Short mmCIF file of C-alpha atoms in Angstrom, two decimals:
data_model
loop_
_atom_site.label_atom_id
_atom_site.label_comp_id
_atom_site.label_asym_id
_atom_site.label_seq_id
_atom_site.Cartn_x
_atom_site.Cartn_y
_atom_site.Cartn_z
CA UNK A 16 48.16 -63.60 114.36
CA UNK A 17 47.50 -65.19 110.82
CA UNK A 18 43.76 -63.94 109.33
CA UNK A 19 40.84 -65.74 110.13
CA UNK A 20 38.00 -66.49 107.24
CA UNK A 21 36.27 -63.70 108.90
CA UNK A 22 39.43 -61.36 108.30
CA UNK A 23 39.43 -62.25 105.03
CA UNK A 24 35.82 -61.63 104.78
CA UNK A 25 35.82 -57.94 106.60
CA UNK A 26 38.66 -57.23 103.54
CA UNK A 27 37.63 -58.17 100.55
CA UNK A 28 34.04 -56.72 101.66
CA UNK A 29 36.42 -53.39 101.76
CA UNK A 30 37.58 -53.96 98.36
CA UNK A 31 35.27 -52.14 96.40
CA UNK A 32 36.07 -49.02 98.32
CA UNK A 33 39.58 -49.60 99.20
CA UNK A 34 39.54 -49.92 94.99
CA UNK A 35 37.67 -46.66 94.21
CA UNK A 36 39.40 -44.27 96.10
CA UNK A 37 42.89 -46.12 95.56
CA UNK A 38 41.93 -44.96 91.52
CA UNK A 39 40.40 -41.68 92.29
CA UNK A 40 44.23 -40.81 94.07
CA UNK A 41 46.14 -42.30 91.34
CA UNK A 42 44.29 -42.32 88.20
CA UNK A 43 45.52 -45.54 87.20
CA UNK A 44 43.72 -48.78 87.83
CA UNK A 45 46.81 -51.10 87.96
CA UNK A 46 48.31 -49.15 90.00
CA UNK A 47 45.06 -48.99 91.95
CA UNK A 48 45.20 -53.04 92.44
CA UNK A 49 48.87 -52.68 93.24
CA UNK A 50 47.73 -50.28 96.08
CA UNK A 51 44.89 -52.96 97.42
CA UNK A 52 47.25 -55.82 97.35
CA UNK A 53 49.90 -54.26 99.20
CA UNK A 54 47.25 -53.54 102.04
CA UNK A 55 46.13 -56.49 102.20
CA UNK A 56 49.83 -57.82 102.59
CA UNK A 57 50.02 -55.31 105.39
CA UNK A 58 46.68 -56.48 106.49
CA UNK A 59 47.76 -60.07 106.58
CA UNK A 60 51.16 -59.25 108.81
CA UNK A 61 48.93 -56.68 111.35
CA UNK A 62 47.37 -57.83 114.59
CA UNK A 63 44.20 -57.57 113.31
CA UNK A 64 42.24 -58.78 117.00
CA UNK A 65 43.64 -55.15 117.78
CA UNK A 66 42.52 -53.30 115.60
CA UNK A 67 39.21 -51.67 116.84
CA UNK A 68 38.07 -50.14 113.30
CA UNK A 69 39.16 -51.78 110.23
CA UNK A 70 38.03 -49.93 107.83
CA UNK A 71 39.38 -46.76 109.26
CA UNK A 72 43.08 -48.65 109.57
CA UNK A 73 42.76 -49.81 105.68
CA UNK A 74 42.04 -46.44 104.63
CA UNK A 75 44.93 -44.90 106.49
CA UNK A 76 47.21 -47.99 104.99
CA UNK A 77 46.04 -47.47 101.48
CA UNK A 78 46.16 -43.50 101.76
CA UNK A 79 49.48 -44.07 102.51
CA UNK A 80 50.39 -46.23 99.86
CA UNK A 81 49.05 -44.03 97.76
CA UNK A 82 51.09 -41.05 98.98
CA UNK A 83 54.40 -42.96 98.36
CA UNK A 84 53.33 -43.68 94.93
CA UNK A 85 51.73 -39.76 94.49
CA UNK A 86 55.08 -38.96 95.41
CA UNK A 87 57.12 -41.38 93.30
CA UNK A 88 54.66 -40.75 90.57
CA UNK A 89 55.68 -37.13 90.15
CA UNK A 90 58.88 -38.24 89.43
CA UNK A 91 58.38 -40.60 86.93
CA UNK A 92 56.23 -38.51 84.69
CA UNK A 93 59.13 -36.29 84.38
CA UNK A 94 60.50 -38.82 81.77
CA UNK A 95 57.19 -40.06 80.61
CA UNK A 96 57.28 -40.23 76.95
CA UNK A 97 54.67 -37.41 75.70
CA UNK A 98 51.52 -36.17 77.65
CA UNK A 99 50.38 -38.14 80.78
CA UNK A 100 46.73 -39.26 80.85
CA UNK A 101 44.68 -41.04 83.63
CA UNK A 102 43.51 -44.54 82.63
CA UNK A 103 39.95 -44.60 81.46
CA UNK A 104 37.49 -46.78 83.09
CA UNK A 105 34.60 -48.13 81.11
CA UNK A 106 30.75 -47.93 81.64
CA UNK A 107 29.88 -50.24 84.94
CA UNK A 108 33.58 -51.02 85.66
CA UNK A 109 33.01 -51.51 89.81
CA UNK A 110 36.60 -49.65 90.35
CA UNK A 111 34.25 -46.19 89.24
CA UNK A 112 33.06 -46.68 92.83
CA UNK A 113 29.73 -45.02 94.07
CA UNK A 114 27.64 -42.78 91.85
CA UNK A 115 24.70 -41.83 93.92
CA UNK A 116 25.95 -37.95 94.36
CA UNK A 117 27.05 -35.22 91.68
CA UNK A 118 29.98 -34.91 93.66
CA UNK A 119 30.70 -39.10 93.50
CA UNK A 120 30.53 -38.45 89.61
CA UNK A 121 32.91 -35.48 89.38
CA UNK A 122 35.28 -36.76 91.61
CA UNK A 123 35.25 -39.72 88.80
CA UNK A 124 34.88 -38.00 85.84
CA UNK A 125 37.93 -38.22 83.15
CA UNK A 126 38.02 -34.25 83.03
CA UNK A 127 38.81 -33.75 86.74
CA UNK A 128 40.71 -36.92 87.30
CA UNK A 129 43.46 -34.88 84.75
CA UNK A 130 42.52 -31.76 86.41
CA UNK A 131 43.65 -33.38 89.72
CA UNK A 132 47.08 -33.89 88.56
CA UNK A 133 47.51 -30.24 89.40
CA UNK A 134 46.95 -31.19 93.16
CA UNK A 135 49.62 -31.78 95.54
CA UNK A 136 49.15 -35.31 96.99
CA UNK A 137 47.61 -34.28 100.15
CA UNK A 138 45.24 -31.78 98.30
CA UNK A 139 44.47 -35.24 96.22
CA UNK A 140 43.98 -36.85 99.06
CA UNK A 141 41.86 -34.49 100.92
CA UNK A 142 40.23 -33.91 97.92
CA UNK A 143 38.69 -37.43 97.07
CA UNK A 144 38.44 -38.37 100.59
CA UNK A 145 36.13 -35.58 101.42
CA UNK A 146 34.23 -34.88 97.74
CA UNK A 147 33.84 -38.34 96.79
CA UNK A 148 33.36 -40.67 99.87
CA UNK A 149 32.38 -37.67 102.62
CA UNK A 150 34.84 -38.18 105.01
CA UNK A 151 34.55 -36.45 107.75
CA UNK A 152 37.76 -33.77 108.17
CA UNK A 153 38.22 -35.24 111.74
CA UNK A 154 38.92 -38.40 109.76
CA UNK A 155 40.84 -37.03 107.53
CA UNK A 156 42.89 -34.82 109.67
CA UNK A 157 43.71 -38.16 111.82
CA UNK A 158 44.61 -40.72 108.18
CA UNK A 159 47.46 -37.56 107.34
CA UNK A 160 48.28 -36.96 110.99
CA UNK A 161 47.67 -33.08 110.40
CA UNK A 162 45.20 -30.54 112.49
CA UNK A 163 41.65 -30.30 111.59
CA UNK A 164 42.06 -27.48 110.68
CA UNK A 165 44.83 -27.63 108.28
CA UNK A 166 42.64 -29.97 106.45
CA UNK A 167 39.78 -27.88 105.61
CA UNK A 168 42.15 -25.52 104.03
CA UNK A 169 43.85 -27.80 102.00
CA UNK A 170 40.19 -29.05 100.40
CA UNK A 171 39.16 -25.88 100.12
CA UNK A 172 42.57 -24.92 98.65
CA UNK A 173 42.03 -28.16 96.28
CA UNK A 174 38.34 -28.14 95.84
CA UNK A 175 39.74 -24.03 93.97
CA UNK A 176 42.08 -25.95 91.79
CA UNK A 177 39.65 -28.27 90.33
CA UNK A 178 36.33 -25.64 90.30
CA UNK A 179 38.76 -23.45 88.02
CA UNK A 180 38.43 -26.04 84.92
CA UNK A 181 35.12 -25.71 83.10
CA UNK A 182 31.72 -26.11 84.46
CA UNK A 183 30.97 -29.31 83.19
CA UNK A 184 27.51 -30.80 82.59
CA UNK A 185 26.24 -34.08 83.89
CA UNK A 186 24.66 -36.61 81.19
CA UNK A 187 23.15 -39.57 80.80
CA UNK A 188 23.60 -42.29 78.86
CA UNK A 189 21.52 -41.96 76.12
CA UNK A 190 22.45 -38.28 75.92
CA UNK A 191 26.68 -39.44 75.81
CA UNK A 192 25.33 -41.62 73.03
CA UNK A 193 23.83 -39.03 71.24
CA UNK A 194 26.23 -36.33 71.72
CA UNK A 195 28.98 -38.96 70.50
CA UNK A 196 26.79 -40.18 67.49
CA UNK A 197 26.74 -36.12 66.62
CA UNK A 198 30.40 -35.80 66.47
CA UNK A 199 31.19 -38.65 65.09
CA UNK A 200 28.90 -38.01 62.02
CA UNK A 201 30.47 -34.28 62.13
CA UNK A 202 33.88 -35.73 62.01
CA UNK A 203 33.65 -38.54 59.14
CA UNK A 204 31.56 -35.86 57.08
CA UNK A 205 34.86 -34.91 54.96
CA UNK A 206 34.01 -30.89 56.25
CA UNK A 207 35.07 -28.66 59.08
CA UNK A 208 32.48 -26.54 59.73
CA UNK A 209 29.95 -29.11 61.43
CA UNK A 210 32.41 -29.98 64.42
CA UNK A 211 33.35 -26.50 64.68
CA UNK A 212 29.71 -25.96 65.74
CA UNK A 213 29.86 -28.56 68.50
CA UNK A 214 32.82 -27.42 69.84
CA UNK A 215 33.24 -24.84 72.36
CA UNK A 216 36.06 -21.51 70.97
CA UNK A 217 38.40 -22.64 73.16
CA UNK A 218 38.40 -26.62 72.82
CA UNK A 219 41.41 -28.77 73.26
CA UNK A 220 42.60 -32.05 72.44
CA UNK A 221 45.48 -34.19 73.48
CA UNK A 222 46.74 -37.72 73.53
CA UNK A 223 48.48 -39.88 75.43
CA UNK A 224 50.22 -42.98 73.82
CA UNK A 225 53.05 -43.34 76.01
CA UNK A 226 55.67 -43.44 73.24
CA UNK A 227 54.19 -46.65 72.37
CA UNK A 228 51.31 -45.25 69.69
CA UNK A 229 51.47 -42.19 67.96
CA UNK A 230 50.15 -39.29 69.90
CA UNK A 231 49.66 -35.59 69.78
CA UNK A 232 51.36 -34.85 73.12
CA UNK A 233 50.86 -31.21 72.44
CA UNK A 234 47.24 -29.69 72.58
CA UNK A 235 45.88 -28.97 69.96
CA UNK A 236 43.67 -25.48 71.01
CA UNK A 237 41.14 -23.59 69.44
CA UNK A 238 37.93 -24.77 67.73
CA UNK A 239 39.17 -24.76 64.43
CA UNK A 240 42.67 -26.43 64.92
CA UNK A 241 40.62 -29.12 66.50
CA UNK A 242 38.21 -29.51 64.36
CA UNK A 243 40.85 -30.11 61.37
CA UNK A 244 42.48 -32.64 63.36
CA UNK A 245 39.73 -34.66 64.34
CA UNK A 246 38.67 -34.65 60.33
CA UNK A 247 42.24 -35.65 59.68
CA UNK A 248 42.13 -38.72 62.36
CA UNK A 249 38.80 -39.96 60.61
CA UNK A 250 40.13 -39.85 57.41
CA UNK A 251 40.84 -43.63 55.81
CA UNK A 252 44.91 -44.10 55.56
CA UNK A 253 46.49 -47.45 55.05
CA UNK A 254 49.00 -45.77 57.30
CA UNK A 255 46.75 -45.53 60.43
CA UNK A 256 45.41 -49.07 59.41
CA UNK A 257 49.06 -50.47 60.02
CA UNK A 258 49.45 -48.74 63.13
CA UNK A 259 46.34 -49.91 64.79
CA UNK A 260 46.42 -53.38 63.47
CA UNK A 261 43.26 -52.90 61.10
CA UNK A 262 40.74 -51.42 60.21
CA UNK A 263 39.14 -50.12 63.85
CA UNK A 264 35.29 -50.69 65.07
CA UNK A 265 34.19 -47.08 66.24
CA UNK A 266 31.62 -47.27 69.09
CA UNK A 267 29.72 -45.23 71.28
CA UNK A 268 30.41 -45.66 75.21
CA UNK A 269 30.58 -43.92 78.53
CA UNK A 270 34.00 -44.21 80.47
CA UNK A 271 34.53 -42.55 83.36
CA UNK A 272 30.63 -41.58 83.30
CA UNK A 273 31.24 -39.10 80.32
CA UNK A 274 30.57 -39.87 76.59
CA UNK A 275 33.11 -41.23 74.72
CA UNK A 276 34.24 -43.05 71.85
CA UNK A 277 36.16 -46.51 71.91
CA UNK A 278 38.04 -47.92 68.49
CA UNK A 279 38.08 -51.60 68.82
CA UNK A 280 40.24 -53.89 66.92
CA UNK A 281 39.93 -58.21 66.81
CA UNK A 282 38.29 -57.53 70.62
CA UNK A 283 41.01 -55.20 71.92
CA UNK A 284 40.50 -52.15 72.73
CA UNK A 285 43.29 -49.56 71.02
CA UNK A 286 41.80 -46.26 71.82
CA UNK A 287 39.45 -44.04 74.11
CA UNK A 288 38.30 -40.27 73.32
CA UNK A 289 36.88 -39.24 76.01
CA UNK A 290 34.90 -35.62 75.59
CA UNK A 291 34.31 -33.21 78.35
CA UNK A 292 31.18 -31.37 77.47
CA UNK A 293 29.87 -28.42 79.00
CA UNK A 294 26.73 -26.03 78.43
CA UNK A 295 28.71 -24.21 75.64
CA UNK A 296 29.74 -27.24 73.88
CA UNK A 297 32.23 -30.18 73.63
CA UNK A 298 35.64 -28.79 75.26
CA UNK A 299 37.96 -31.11 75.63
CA UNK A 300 39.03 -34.30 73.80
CA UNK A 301 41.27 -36.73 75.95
CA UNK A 302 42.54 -39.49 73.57
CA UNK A 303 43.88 -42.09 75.60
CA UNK A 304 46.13 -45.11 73.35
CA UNK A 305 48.94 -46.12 75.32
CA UNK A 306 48.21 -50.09 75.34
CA UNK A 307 49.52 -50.19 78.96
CA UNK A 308 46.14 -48.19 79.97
CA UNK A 309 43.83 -50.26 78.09
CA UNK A 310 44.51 -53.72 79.51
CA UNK A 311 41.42 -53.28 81.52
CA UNK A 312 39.46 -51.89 79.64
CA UNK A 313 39.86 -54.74 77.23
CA UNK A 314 38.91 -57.08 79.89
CA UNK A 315 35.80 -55.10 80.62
CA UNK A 316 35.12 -54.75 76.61
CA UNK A 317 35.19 -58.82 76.72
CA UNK A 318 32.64 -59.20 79.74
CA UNK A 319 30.54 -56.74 78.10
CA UNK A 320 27.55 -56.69 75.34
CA UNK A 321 28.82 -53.44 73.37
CA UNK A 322 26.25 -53.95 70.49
CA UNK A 323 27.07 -53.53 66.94
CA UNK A 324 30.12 -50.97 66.36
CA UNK A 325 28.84 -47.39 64.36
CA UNK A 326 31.51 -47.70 61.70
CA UNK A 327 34.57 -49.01 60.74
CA UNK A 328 37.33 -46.25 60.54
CA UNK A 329 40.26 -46.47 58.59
#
């Protein structure tokens, strides 16, 4: 039986969610859309009069999807040119889903969406189903057609993985702005020392540019070796102007609800850092500049007043 408006309706009022945890399992928005669109093309063929709760029977189809590509996914990064990254979401992109609990935030955040890659894909699945959108494990148990009981032991297995990355700290806005406004200032100052002091001994940063940008695919660790790198990537270079196109606008965001910093060139976005700050300091830089994983976030830079950029690098 073909959709009625009211189908349509009860889907695309299931978007937002189908959306959220479609990223949250895959860490990429495209393929997040991909995921949406292919259940609502199994929506569409489905005897929907018969189905007595939709939105349980779209999660299941999604979950699904996702599992395929989880599984295919795996695969592919095996050949993926340098370090894999999630794709970074901007401040107020709907895709970052809801936001009213800590654990809504986490299961968003940039530093556990690459933590996640460590999960199997039912631990993923169990993971974000449960953390994020409080699934019940009844419901959960029935969407991967596996015992109750296995199913709390694969979230607590999961929920282990994840709680044995840093304890991060929650921020606001204004607080991301600041703590971004600090580095930055540390980092164009010419001299190590100052980021060394916001950074915690055992920092990391890494890069993803997908073969298509220059990236550091290998970490680098320690507060020190980080700190010279990040004065290095600050550091005008008619090289690095050539590379991204010009001479970058530096601004201070939030993607993925943590601080970061976006470099902006003629409207399109080129780069995000995002930093995963705990109690102890910034630990982690995540420098996402594969062009393929800023699409949207160029679209959602357009829509968007950004106010005036901090600086011009390069």
């Amino acid at each position: 039986m073909a959709p009625t408006v009211n189908h349509m309706d009860r889907f695309e009022a299931s978007m937002p969610r189908l959306e959220a945890i479609a990223y949250r399992l895959l860490g990429s928005a495209s393929d997040a859309e991909d995921a949406v669109q292919d259940t609502f093309l199994r929506w569409q063929a489905a005897d929907i009069d018969r189905i007595e709760v939709p939105e349980a029977w779209l999660t299941k189809v999604l979950t699904n999807l996702c599992l395929n590509q989880l599984t295919s996914a795996r695969a592919r990064r095996e050949t993926y040119v340098g370090q894999w990254l999630p794709e970074p979401l901007l401040a107020g992109d709907p895709m970052l889903g809801p936001a009213d609990t800590a654990e809504q935030r986490e299961s968003v955040s940039y530093a556990v969406l690459a933590l996640m890659e460590r999960l199997s894909p039912n631990e993923r699945v169990v993971y974000v189903l449960r953390e994020a959108f409080d699934y019940p494990h009844r419901k959960i148990a029935e969407i991967l057609d596996i015992t109750e009981a296995a199913g709390q032991q694969i979230f607590h297995r999961a929920k282990k993985h994840v709680a044995d990355g840093k304890a991060r700290t929650e921020i606001d806005e204004a607080a991301a702005r600041r703590i971004v406004e600090e580095f930055l200032a540390a980092a164009t100052s010419g001299r190590t020392e100052p980021l060394v002091r916001l950074l915690t001994e055992d920092a990391l940063s890494i890069g993803d540019g997908g073969g298509k940008v220059p990236a550091r695919a290998k970490a680098f660790e320690g507060a020190l070796a980080v700190a010279k790198f990040m004065r290095g990537l600050f550091k005008p270079g008619k090289a690095k102007r050539a590379i991204a196109g010009g001479s970058p606008e530096i601004y201070a965001t939030t993607a993925n609800g943590a601080p970061a910093v976006v470099a902006v060139v003629d409207g399109r976005v080129i780069g995000v850092m995002c930093l995963e700050v705990t109690a102890d300091g910034i630990a982690a830089f995540r420098n996402q500049v594969n062009p393929d994983k800023l699409e949207r976030a160029t679209r959602r830079w357009a829509a968007t007043d950004h106010g005036e950029p901090l600086f011009h690098a390069f």
